[in-house]
């Protein structure tokens, strides 16, 4: 080939490549304009390309790598340092992790409330060195705070800030006892207690949510904090925060079940509640079933787009991820280091309650609440005695029932029924030296609760309906001797993980009694095999993984926002070159400020 022919060949090759690049660029430009044209003002703002890149990372944090990580406080701190540098973590809940009460002699007593929410979040806030905002209800709470209503906790080893919010009696009655616990609580739990909705309670609920929003804004050091909103007390708070801090990452975790859309339709302010929650960047539930119920409620009552492939809802120019994050407890449990051996715990508990060494001990530990199935346990115990009379005198059921919401009629009635039924069983099957039911209606500190777990032969967690129920996981974590049997309701979220428990239907007294008999007669080898597997589950799926999964998703949202900004810059440059299409990022900014 001549030199001229070689030159011509190269010219043709370069021309072909140039045309190919031009064709690819034109196709990409046409597709981007097509996506823009198809999108509506309230649709997702992320470009389709960015969505494909991030889709696999926005699936509940359940990547293969996540399963291999040994989750710990150090893991959380590493996530914050590497994926969320300089991020401020703010936790918002109704219940505070530390309560200061006045004593009779004029001193101040520190109380750590028995709460699954507190036991889960407290180690997280410590690890993140965050700020916890909560209602200050202790009689000495105002005495110990500084002029900004803050106190450093834990006492003796401060690692985070507790910011207290003060409520009037009227606000507390309407917001907490009224709308939250006479309205939303029975609405969300299938326990056949009718919800009560009052306009005055709703007004108080809205006002208190606004007060907490003001406090979040005041505590935020910049416009981009990560705010962890906890539970059904603050359904309106995410939207209120979003209005004031549009660049914040708001993660709302709903600790109780979410009902199906037909049940949820009972609520007179259903659209307002959904709108408030959809102000969140992420909404978390204990189980996928509850997350699905929420999505169906949004689909039925709100003008939105459900993106099932991404587990997300597009509403009002914003995308909200709706994921399942099974909550758990810390591992290892630091409290166990201060407790005596299992044998010593057994001896102490039996001596305290007068239980002979040859009598098997069943325990239940929770608040006195109609969702926990306490009466149903009494029915099951009676059914056991009827079916197997030789078990009378060989088993004692110790129920710890911490008083809760005692001013509400439903809780007063439950308290009276539990006392009456326990007395009937003791009269029917007891003797001078033997009482089959020991009902202790008083608060117990965590150390005393774990001592009971370690002393028990059987732990009953038989909720009629529950989000997770951390008592089941606490019992498992307490048994480093790998003994003991867990009876677990199929209606508690923990039953999705702790498959080696004896899973029961609390509404079926006969089934419960047979499961109790199986537990009472189970050999130590089978107990060890079941308990060992459950302890592995609680160890691997601990509270740090729960929090870490949400924080990782928060980090991915931040990265997606950064991609949006890059896209917006490109769009503005295209517009300057004659492209009249408004960018999706700019459209989101407009929609977000309506």
XYZ file of C-alpha atoms in Angstrom:
594
model
C 0.000 0.000 0.000
C 1.241 3.490 -0.888
C 1.896 6.177 1.718
C -1.163 8.000 0.381
C -3.276 4.861 0.857
C -2.098 4.486 4.477
C -2.953 8.099 5.230
C -6.383 7.684 3.699
C -6.996 4.525 5.747
C -6.176 6.367 8.985
C -8.447 9.229 7.978
C -11.308 6.786 7.436
C -10.652 5.053 10.786
C -10.558 8.332 12.693
C -13.675 9.552 10.914
C -15.466 6.296 11.827
C -14.460 6.609 15.467
C -15.571 10.225 15.528
C -18.970 9.346 14.106
C -19.330 6.511 16.668
C -18.529 8.821 19.576
C -20.942 11.409 18.198
C -23.666 8.754 17.872
C -23.117 7.542 21.446
C -23.174 11.093 22.788
C -26.345 11.885 20.844
C -28.030 8.715 22.078
C -27.073 9.481 25.702
C -28.283 13.076 25.321
C -31.526 11.913 23.748
C -32.081 9.345 26.516
C -31.417 11.912 29.243
C -33.932 14.288 27.650
C -36.380 11.391 27.328
C -36.042 10.562 31.029
C -36.553 14.233 31.867
C -39.612 14.460 29.686
C -41.109 11.329 31.253
C -40.481 12.510 34.816
C -43.156 14.431 36.663
C -42.466 17.331 39.035
C -42.830 15.090 42.106
C -40.699 12.229 40.776
C -37.300 10.970 41.917
C -34.544 13.479 41.268
C -31.686 11.029 40.812
C -30.717 10.317 37.226
C -31.457 6.863 35.885
C -27.742 6.143 35.560
C -27.114 7.082 39.179
C -30.110 5.018 40.278
C -28.699 1.926 38.580
C -25.312 2.419 40.215
C -26.811 2.889 43.675
C -29.717 0.476 43.510
C -27.823 -2.505 44.851
C -26.453 -0.400 47.695
C -29.875 0.735 48.881
C -31.326 -2.621 49.875
C -31.511 -2.427 53.663
C -27.752 -2.407 54.043
C -27.854 -6.186 53.571
C -24.819 -6.527 51.347
C -22.652 -9.631 51.382
C -19.908 -7.636 53.077
C -22.288 -6.544 55.856
C -22.859 -10.155 56.844
C -19.120 -10.705 57.236
C -18.484 -7.670 59.422
C -18.105 -8.128 63.176
C -20.244 -5.208 64.307
C -19.083 -3.212 67.319
C -18.882 0.388 68.572
C -15.580 0.671 66.710
C -17.367 -0.315 63.484
C -19.855 2.515 63.954
C -17.129 5.023 64.662
C -15.301 3.877 61.524
C -18.451 4.353 59.423
C -18.899 7.850 60.788
C -15.257 8.754 60.236
C -14.933 7.323 56.733
C -18.422 7.514 55.220
C -19.956 10.400 57.174
C -17.052 12.621 58.197
C -17.973 15.492 60.495
C -21.603 14.272 60.683
C -23.494 15.194 63.839
C -25.799 12.414 65.087
C -28.965 13.550 66.886
C -31.324 11.015 68.476
C -34.916 12.027 69.251
C -37.202 9.950 71.475
C -39.933 10.493 74.001
C -38.227 8.461 76.717
C -34.883 9.629 78.038
C -32.020 7.220 78.748
C -31.347 8.616 82.231
C -33.935 10.004 84.654
C -33.107 12.112 87.708
C -35.618 11.896 90.558
C -35.716 13.533 93.954
C -35.342 11.274 96.978
C -37.175 11.605 100.285
C -34.091 13.026 101.967
C -33.731 15.781 99.355
C -31.073 14.075 97.261
C -31.095 13.075 93.603
C -31.497 9.478 92.423
C -30.459 8.309 88.965
C -32.843 5.870 87.239
C -32.164 3.959 84.018
C -35.604 3.086 82.599
C -36.389 -0.488 81.590
C -37.010 0.164 77.904
C -36.145 -1.799 74.795
C -35.732 1.449 72.882
C -33.325 2.856 75.476
C -31.306 -0.362 75.727
C -30.912 -0.385 71.935
C -30.124 3.290 71.361
C -27.989 4.102 74.397
C -24.881 2.195 73.246
C -25.329 3.676 69.758
C -25.389 7.251 71.026
C -22.381 6.542 73.200
C -20.454 5.161 70.244
C -21.373 8.155 68.055
C -20.776 10.801 70.763
C -24.085 12.273 69.681
C -26.885 14.345 71.187
C -30.024 12.699 72.572
C -33.162 14.857 72.737
C -35.946 13.561 74.994
C -38.781 14.597 77.275
C -37.516 15.431 80.752
C -40.053 13.862 83.069
C -37.965 13.152 86.164
C -38.759 15.119 89.310
C -35.133 16.326 89.513
C -34.419 16.552 85.779
C -34.477 20.346 85.778
C -32.143 20.484 88.782
C -29.180 18.787 87.095
C -29.234 20.405 83.622
C -27.205 23.443 82.625
C -28.705 26.718 81.419
C -29.205 25.174 77.948
C -31.167 22.229 79.391
C -28.281 19.844 78.721
C -26.583 17.238 80.893
C -23.591 15.049 80.016
C -24.172 11.297 80.332
C -23.528 8.543 81.313
C -22.659 9.706 84.826
C -19.045 9.058 85.723
C -18.034 8.503 82.101
C -19.744 11.162 79.949
C -19.714 10.353 76.239
C -22.735 12.186 74.828
C -25.164 15.025 75.538
C -28.721 14.590 76.808
C -30.902 17.580 75.868
C -34.188 17.659 77.747
C -37.455 19.100 76.459
C -40.038 20.315 78.984
C -43.758 19.668 78.516
C -46.722 20.985 80.462
C -49.113 18.514 82.050
C -51.686 19.349 79.383
C -49.199 18.723 76.575
C -48.102 15.422 78.091
C -51.668 14.238 78.642
C -52.769 15.055 75.108
C -49.652 14.125 73.146
C -48.412 11.060 75.048
C -51.249 9.505 77.012
C -53.884 10.700 74.559
C -53.054 10.547 70.869
C -49.897 8.398 71.052
C -51.097 5.742 73.504
C -54.875 5.798 73.290
C -54.833 6.396 69.547
C -51.776 5.194 67.651
C -50.711 2.391 70.019
C -53.952 0.343 69.817
C -54.344 1.281 66.137
C -51.005 -0.335 65.297
C -51.309 -3.380 67.557
C -53.811 -6.109 66.762
C -54.842 -6.629 70.377
C -58.550 -5.816 69.962
C -58.482 -2.612 71.957
C -60.375 0.165 70.216
C -58.325 3.305 69.465
C -59.606 6.608 70.826
C -59.088 9.760 68.755
C -59.769 13.243 70.122
C -59.194 16.522 68.290
C -57.641 18.050 71.409
C -55.136 15.173 71.653
C -54.175 15.664 68.014
C -53.594 19.371 68.577
C -51.320 18.593 71.535
C -49.488 15.935 69.510
C -48.867 18.417 66.709
C -47.692 21.123 69.116
C -45.262 18.793 70.911
C -43.844 17.554 67.614
C -43.272 21.211 66.681
C -41.529 21.840 70.001
C -39.169 18.919 69.395
C -38.494 20.165 65.854
C -37.458 23.531 67.293
C -35.086 21.737 69.660
C -33.525 19.672 66.861
C -32.851 22.826 64.867
C -31.367 24.520 67.930
C -29.060 21.577 68.630
C -27.900 21.132 65.018
C -24.376 22.460 64.523
C -24.878 22.800 60.759
C -27.539 22.223 58.105
C -26.602 18.582 57.478
C -27.045 16.580 60.691
C -28.157 12.959 60.783
C -31.326 12.849 62.859
C -32.599 9.504 64.209
C -36.304 9.978 65.013
C -37.704 7.242 67.209
C -41.169 5.757 67.219
C -44.824 6.638 66.987
C -44.608 9.670 69.270
C -43.100 11.726 66.426
C -44.908 10.912 63.203
C -45.028 14.610 62.240
C -41.466 15.456 63.221
C -39.614 14.335 60.044
C -41.554 16.753 57.842
C -41.085 19.566 60.355
C -37.329 18.964 60.396
C -37.225 18.777 56.601
C -38.904 22.184 56.328
C -36.187 23.768 58.485
C -33.151 21.638 57.571
C -33.693 20.455 53.981
C -30.172 18.993 53.725
C -30.463 16.863 56.877
C -30.618 13.072 56.668
C -33.688 12.106 58.709
C -33.928 8.423 59.637
C -37.234 7.515 61.284
C -37.541 4.166 63.003
C -41.034 2.911 63.832
C -40.580 0.532 66.759
C -44.113 -0.881 66.779
C -46.023 -2.730 64.043
C -47.590 -0.873 61.128
C -51.159 -2.059 60.450
C -52.606 -2.905 57.075
C -54.119 -0.032 55.118
C -57.705 -0.951 56.018
C -56.977 -0.690 59.743
C -54.876 2.446 59.275
C -57.780 4.126 57.468
C -59.524 4.420 60.856
C -57.226 7.280 61.851
C -58.847 10.670 61.145
C -55.435 12.246 60.433
C -54.023 9.426 58.330
C -52.833 11.660 55.466
C -51.141 14.064 57.856
C -49.297 11.210 59.556
C -48.129 9.755 56.260
C -47.057 13.175 54.993
C -45.091 13.738 58.199
C -43.302 10.388 57.976
C -42.517 10.868 54.292
C -40.423 13.850 55.296
C -37.871 11.179 56.287
C -34.933 10.199 54.130
C -35.293 6.639 55.429
C -38.145 4.956 57.303
C -37.258 1.734 59.110
C -39.380 -1.083 60.490
C -38.500 -4.289 62.319
C -39.874 -6.603 59.641
C -40.466 -6.472 55.901
C -44.128 -7.243 56.543
C -44.575 -3.988 58.475
C -42.623 -2.077 55.825
C -44.947 -3.493 53.166
C -48.000 -2.430 55.179
C -46.660 1.117 55.353
C -45.987 1.230 51.614
C -49.510 -0.032 50.903
C -50.947 2.686 53.154
C -48.989 5.335 51.248
C -50.091 3.865 47.925
C -53.737 3.958 48.990
C -53.948 7.399 50.572
C -51.212 9.586 49.044
C -50.454 10.877 45.549
C -47.105 9.170 45.226
C -45.068 6.758 43.167
C -44.108 3.436 44.738
C -40.753 2.157 43.531
C -40.834 -1.442 44.669
C -37.541 -2.399 43.006
C -35.799 0.250 45.108
C -37.978 -0.162 48.236
C -38.735 3.556 48.022
C -41.541 6.094 47.780
C -41.389 9.199 45.584
C -43.539 11.934 47.083
C -43.488 15.715 46.818
C -40.165 15.895 45.019
C -38.389 13.639 47.516
C -37.501 9.957 47.672
C -37.959 8.086 50.950
C -36.409 4.650 51.387
C -38.663 2.181 53.246
C -36.563 -0.634 54.657
C -36.567 -3.364 57.286
C -33.860 -3.074 59.931
C -34.335 -5.721 62.659
C -33.389 -4.074 65.941
C -31.279 -5.896 68.483
C -29.175 -5.438 71.614
C -25.515 -4.783 72.294
C -23.099 -7.717 72.131
C -21.420 -8.576 74.337
C -23.660 -7.308 77.127
C -21.377 -5.312 79.391
C -23.763 -5.728 82.307
C -22.997 -9.446 82.484
C -19.458 -8.703 83.616
C -20.824 -7.394 86.915
C -23.233 -10.289 87.529
C -22.469 -13.490 89.422
C -22.481 -16.925 87.819
C -25.686 -18.591 86.647
C -25.644 -20.870 89.693
C -25.359 -17.905 92.062
C -28.129 -16.044 90.232
C -30.395 -19.078 90.530
C -29.705 -19.391 94.225
C -30.317 -15.690 94.884
C -33.582 -15.510 92.911
C -34.963 -18.675 94.469
C -34.109 -17.468 97.936
C -35.676 -14.056 97.278
C -38.987 -15.474 96.042
C -39.083 -18.641 98.178
C -38.836 -21.097 95.268
C -37.513 -24.587 96.153
C -34.525 -25.896 94.224
C -36.505 -28.769 92.671
C -39.209 -26.499 91.201
C -38.790 -25.312 87.599
C -38.849 -21.535 87.137
C -40.615 -19.798 84.231
C -40.208 -16.026 83.902
C -41.853 -13.223 81.951
C -40.454 -9.682 81.947
C -42.168 -6.657 80.402
C -44.296 -3.608 80.972
C -47.846 -4.271 82.098
C -49.390 -3.843 78.664
C -52.347 -5.524 76.959
C -50.202 -6.322 73.894
C -47.793 -8.541 75.850
C -50.108 -11.515 76.391
C -49.669 -11.810 80.166
C -53.189 -13.088 80.780
C -52.722 -15.618 77.986
C -49.700 -17.042 79.823
C -51.854 -17.525 82.884
C -54.391 -19.373 80.721
C -51.627 -21.584 79.324
C -50.338 -22.402 82.822
C -53.830 -23.391 83.937
C -54.215 -25.508 80.804
C -50.912 -27.230 81.656
C -52.195 -28.080 85.136
C -55.498 -29.369 83.759
C -53.839 -31.563 81.121
C -50.952 -32.700 83.309
C -51.981 -32.593 86.986
C -48.628 -34.038 88.041
C -47.024 -30.722 87.024
C -48.771 -28.934 89.895
C -46.151 -28.154 92.509
C -43.292 -28.636 90.023
C -43.355 -25.286 88.192
C -43.635 -21.636 89.207
C -44.336 -18.760 86.860
C -42.716 -15.467 87.919
C -44.119 -12.491 86.014
C -42.352 -9.135 86.301
C -44.844 -6.521 85.079
C -43.518 -2.977 85.347
C -46.389 -0.483 85.814
C -47.121 1.444 82.625
C -49.625 4.158 81.675
C -51.611 3.323 84.775
C -53.935 6.320 84.423
C -55.429 4.964 81.189
C -58.592 2.842 81.627
C -57.367 -0.070 79.490
C -54.238 -0.419 81.628
C -56.120 -0.151 84.913
C -58.431 -2.897 83.749
C -55.532 -5.118 82.709
C -53.805 -4.608 86.062
C -56.950 -5.642 87.938
C -57.531 -8.678 85.716
C -53.952 -9.891 86.142
C -54.141 -9.606 89.931
C -57.491 -11.373 90.038
C -56.429 -14.244 87.767
C -53.126 -14.764 89.612
C -55.003 -14.973 92.922
C -57.458 -17.489 91.439
C -54.659 -19.742 90.185
C -52.842 -19.570 93.516
C -56.013 -20.440 95.418
C -56.917 -23.248 93.024
C -53.518 -24.925 92.690
C -51.398 -23.502 95.490
C -50.720 -24.576 99.055
C -49.284 -22.912 102.128
C -45.787 -23.584 100.790
C -46.425 -23.268 97.064
C -47.787 -20.497 94.828
C -47.745 -21.291 91.087
C -47.952 -17.608 90.047
C -45.796 -14.805 91.407
C -46.909 -11.468 89.961
C -44.493 -8.633 90.749
C -45.890 -5.328 89.458
C -42.881 -3.095 90.016
C -39.902 -1.694 88.114
C -36.658 -3.690 88.118
C -33.233 -2.302 87.169
C -31.484 -3.975 84.267
C -29.068 -5.845 86.515
C -31.982 -7.431 88.396
C -33.707 -8.317 85.113
C -30.624 -10.075 83.776
C -30.276 -11.935 87.053
C -33.813 -13.266 86.496
C -32.948 -14.299 82.948
C -29.938 -16.248 84.177
C -31.941 -17.928 86.916
C -34.830 -19.026 84.676
C -35.407 -22.455 83.216
C -37.883 -20.992 80.716
C -38.507 -17.459 79.448
C -41.931 -16.683 77.985
C -42.200 -13.929 75.372
C -45.755 -14.347 74.147
C -46.792 -10.982 72.731
C -50.157 -10.791 71.024
C -48.590 -8.359 68.538
C -45.155 -6.752 68.697
C -42.536 -4.982 66.665
C -39.476 -6.967 67.763
C -39.529 -7.577 71.553
C -35.978 -7.376 72.819
C -36.711 -9.439 75.948
C -36.247 -12.530 73.775
C -32.791 -11.397 72.662
C -31.804 -10.249 76.147
C -32.664 -13.673 77.551
C -30.543 -15.381 74.897
C -27.623 -12.996 75.456
C -27.734 -13.600 79.211
C -27.322 -17.364 78.897
C -23.607 -17.847 78.497
C -24.160 -21.264 80.101
C -26.092 -22.204 76.916
C -29.036 -23.479 78.946
C -32.649 -22.383 79.248
C -35.566 -22.497 76.807
C -37.265 -19.599 75.042
C -41.004 -19.716 74.292
C -41.605 -17.068 71.648
C -44.771 -15.709 70.076
C -45.070 -16.019 66.325
C -46.452 -12.450 66.414
C -43.207 -10.960 67.749
C -40.625 -9.796 65.233
C -37.921 -11.764 67.056
C -39.545 -15.004 65.865
C -38.243 -14.228 62.338
C -34.676 -14.585 63.618
C -34.710 -16.874 66.676
C -35.991 -19.962 64.893
C -34.593 -22.335 67.520
C -37.025 -20.986 70.126
C -40.279 -22.841 70.694
C -42.580 -20.725 68.502
C -46.132 -20.504 69.838
C -49.498 -18.927 69.117
C -50.415 -17.086 72.335
C -54.115 -17.237 71.474
C -53.995 -21.050 71.621
C -53.781 -22.017 75.313
C -53.607 -25.748 74.528
C -50.667 -25.264 72.160
C -48.929 -23.048 74.702
C -49.346 -25.632 77.437
C -47.813 -28.346 75.239
C -44.877 -26.065 74.427
C -44.419 -25.392 78.149
C -44.342 -29.126 78.809
C -41.782 -29.603 76.019
C -39.626 -26.861 77.524
C -39.929 -28.254 81.055
C -38.839 -31.731 79.924
C -36.153 -30.693 77.397
C -32.740 -32.209 78.039
C -29.574 -30.133 78.508
C -28.045 -31.234 75.179
C -31.025 -30.015 73.158
C -31.135 -26.813 75.181
C -27.464 -26.226 74.441
C -27.877 -26.849 70.710
C -30.814 -24.459 70.437
C -29.301 -21.766 72.646
C -25.918 -21.866 70.910
C -27.501 -21.140 67.521
C -29.670 -18.329 68.901
C -26.672 -16.745 70.599
C -24.830 -16.754 67.261
C -27.755 -14.917 65.662
C -27.913 -12.270 68.398
C -24.137 -11.868 68.318
C -23.979 -11.359 64.549
C -27.169 -9.279 64.240
C -26.468 -7.021 67.195
C -27.585 -3.424 67.762
C -24.445 -2.054 66.138
C -25.367 -3.790 62.899
C -28.880 -2.340 63.162
C -27.538 1.185 63.554
C -24.657 0.637 61.143
C -27.012 -0.491 58.376
C -29.017 2.708 58.711
C -25.906 4.875 58.839
C -24.504 3.166 55.742
C -27.742 3.864 53.911
C -27.508 7.463 55.119
C -23.985 7.652 53.686
C -25.233 6.314 50.361
C -27.945 8.948 50.277
C -25.286 11.587 50.841
C -23.320 10.171 47.908
C -26.452 10.204 45.792
C -26.991 13.856 46.677
C -23.442 14.558 45.556
C -24.169 12.843 42.237
C -27.284 15.003 41.934
C -25.168 18.104 42.399
C -22.797 16.968 39.664
C -25.775 16.310 37.407
C -27.183 19.736 38.232
C -23.904 21.398 37.308
C -23.870 19.543 34.001
C -27.485 20.548 33.383
C -26.735 24.202 34.064
C -23.825 24.061 31.650
C -26.069 22.457 29.033
C -28.674 25.160 29.628
C -26.021 27.827 29.122
C -25.266 26.171 25.780
C -28.887 26.423 24.668
C -30.510 23.418 26.367
C -33.852 24.667 27.718
C -34.711 21.517 29.718
C -34.925 22.230 33.478
C -32.737 19.825 35.465
C -34.326 17.322 37.810
C -32.113 18.613 40.614
C -33.393 22.163 40.151
C -36.933 20.842 39.940
C -36.483 19.060 43.276
C -35.290 22.289 44.869
C -38.409 24.050 43.643
C -40.686 21.210 44.786
C -38.996 21.034 48.164
C -39.719 24.707 48.889
C -43.384 24.730 47.951
